[in-house]
Coordinates of N, CA and C in Angstrom, one line a residue:
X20 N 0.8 -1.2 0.0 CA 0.0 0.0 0.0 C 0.9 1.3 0.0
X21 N 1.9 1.1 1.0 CA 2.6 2.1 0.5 C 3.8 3.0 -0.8
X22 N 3.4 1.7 -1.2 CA 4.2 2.0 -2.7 C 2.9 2.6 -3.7
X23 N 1.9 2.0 -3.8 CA 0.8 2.6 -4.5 C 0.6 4.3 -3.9
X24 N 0.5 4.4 -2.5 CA 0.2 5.8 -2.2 C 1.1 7.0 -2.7
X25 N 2.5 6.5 -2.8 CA 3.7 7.1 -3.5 C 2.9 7.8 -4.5
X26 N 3.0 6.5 -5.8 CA 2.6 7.1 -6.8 C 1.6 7.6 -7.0
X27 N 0.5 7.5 -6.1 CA -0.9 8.3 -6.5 C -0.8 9.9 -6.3
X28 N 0.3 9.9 -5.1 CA 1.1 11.1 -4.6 C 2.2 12.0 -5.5
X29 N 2.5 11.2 -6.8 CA 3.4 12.1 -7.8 C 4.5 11.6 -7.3
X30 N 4.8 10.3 -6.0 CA 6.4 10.3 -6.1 C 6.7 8.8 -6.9
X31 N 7.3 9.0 -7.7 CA 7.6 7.2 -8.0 C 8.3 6.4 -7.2
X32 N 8.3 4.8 -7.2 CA 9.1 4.3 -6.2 C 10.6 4.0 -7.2
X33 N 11.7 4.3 -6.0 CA 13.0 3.9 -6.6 C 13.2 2.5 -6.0
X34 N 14.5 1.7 -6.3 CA 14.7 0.7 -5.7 C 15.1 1.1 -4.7
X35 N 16.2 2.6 -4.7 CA 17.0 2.7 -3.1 C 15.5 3.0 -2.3
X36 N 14.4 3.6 -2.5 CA 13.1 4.0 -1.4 C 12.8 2.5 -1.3
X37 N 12.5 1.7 -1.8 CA 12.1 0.1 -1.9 C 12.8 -0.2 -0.3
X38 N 14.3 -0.7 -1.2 CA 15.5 -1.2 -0.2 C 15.2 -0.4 1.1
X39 N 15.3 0.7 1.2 CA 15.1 1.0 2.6 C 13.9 1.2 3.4
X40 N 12.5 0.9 2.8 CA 11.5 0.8 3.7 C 11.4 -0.3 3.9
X41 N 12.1 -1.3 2.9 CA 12.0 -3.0 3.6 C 12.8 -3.3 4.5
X42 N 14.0 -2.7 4.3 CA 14.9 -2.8 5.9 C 14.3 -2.3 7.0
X43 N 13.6 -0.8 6.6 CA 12.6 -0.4 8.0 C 12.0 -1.1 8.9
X44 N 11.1 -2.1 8.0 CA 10.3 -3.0 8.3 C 10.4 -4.2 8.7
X45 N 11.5 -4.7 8.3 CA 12.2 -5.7 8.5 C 12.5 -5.5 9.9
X46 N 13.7 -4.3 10.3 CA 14.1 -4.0 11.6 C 12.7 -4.0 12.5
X47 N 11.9 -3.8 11.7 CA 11.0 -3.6 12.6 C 10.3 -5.1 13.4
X48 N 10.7 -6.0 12.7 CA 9.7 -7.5 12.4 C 10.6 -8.0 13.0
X49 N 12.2 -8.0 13.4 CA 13.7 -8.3 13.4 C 13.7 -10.0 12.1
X50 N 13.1 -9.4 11.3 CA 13.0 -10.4 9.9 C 14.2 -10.6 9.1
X51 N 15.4 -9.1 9.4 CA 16.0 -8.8 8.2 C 17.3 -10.5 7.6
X52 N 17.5 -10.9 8.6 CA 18.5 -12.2 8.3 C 17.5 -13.1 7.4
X53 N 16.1 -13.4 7.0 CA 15.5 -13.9 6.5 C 15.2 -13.5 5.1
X54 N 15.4 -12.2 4.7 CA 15.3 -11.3 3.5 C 16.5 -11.5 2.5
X55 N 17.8 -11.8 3.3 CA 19.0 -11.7 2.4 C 20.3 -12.1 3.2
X56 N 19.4 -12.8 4.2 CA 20.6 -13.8 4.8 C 22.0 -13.2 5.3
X57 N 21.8 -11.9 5.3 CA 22.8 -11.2 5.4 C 22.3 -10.1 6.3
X58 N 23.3 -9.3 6.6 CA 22.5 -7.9 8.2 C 22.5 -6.8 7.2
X59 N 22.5 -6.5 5.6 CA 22.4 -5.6 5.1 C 21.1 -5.0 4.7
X60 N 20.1 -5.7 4.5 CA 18.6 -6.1 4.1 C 18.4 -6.8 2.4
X61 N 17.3 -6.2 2.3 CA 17.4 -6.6 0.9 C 18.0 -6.5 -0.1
X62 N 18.4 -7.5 -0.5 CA 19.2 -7.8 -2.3 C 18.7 -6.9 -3.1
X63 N 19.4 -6.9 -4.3 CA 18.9 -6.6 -5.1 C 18.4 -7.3 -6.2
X64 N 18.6 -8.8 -6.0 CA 18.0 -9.9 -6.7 C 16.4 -9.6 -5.7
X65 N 16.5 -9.5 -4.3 CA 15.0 -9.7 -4.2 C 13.8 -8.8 -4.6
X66 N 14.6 -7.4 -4.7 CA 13.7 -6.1 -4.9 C 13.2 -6.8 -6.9
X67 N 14.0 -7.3 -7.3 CA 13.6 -8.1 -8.7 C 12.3 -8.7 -8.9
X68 N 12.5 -9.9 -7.7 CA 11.9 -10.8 -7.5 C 10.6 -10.1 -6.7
X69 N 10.7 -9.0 -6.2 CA 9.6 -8.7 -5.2 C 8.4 -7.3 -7.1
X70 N 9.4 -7.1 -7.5 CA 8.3 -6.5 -8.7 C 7.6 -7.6 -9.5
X71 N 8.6 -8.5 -9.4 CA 8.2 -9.9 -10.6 C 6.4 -10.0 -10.0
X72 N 6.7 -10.4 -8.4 CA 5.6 -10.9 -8.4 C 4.0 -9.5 -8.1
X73 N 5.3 -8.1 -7.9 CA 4.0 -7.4 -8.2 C 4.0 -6.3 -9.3
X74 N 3.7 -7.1 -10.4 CA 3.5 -6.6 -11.5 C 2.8 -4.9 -11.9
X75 N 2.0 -4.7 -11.0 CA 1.7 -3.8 -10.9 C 2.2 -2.1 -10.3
X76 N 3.0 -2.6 -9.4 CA 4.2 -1.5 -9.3 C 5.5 -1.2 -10.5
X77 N 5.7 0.0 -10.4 CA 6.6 0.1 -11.5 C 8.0 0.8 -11.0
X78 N 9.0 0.7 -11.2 CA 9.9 1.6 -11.0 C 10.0 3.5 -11.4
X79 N 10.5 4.6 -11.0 CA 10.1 5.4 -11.4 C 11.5 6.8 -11.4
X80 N 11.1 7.8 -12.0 CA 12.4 8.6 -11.7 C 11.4 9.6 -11.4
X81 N 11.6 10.6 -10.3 CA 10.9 11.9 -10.4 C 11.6 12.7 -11.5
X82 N 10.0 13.8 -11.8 CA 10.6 14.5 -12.7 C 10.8 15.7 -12.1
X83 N 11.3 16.8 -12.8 CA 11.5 18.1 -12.1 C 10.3 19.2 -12.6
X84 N 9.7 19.6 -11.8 CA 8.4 21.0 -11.7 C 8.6 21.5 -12.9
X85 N 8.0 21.5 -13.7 CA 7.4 22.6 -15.1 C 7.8 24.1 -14.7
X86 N 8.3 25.0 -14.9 CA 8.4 26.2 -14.5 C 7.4 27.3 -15.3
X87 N 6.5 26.6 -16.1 CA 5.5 27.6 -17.1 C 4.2 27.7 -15.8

């Protein structure tokens, strides 16, 4: 949900916003050695694997304000 609200919001999701609200969360669950087996958080094979399966998120770049 909160990746949808982003973009409804005009911000797109990046991988680094991804990577770090899943570490948030993770820290928060103390999940993160289950995500990437490592104390860094998530891969970047899983942030892959985690669009694969939701097709409906997209990756995104902000753009910069129109000045007209």
């Amino acid at each position: 949900d909160w990746a949808k609200y982003l973009a409804m919001t005009g911000h797109p999701l990046s991988k680094r916003n991804l990577r770090a609200k899943v570490s948030e969360l993770s820290e928060k669950l103390k999940a993160k050695k289950k995500l990437s087996g490592k104390d860094k958080g998530p891969s970047k094979t899983w942030v892959k694997d985690f669009l694969a399966r939701h097709p409906e998120l997209k990756l995104g770049r902000p753009t910069g304000i129109d000045p007209k």
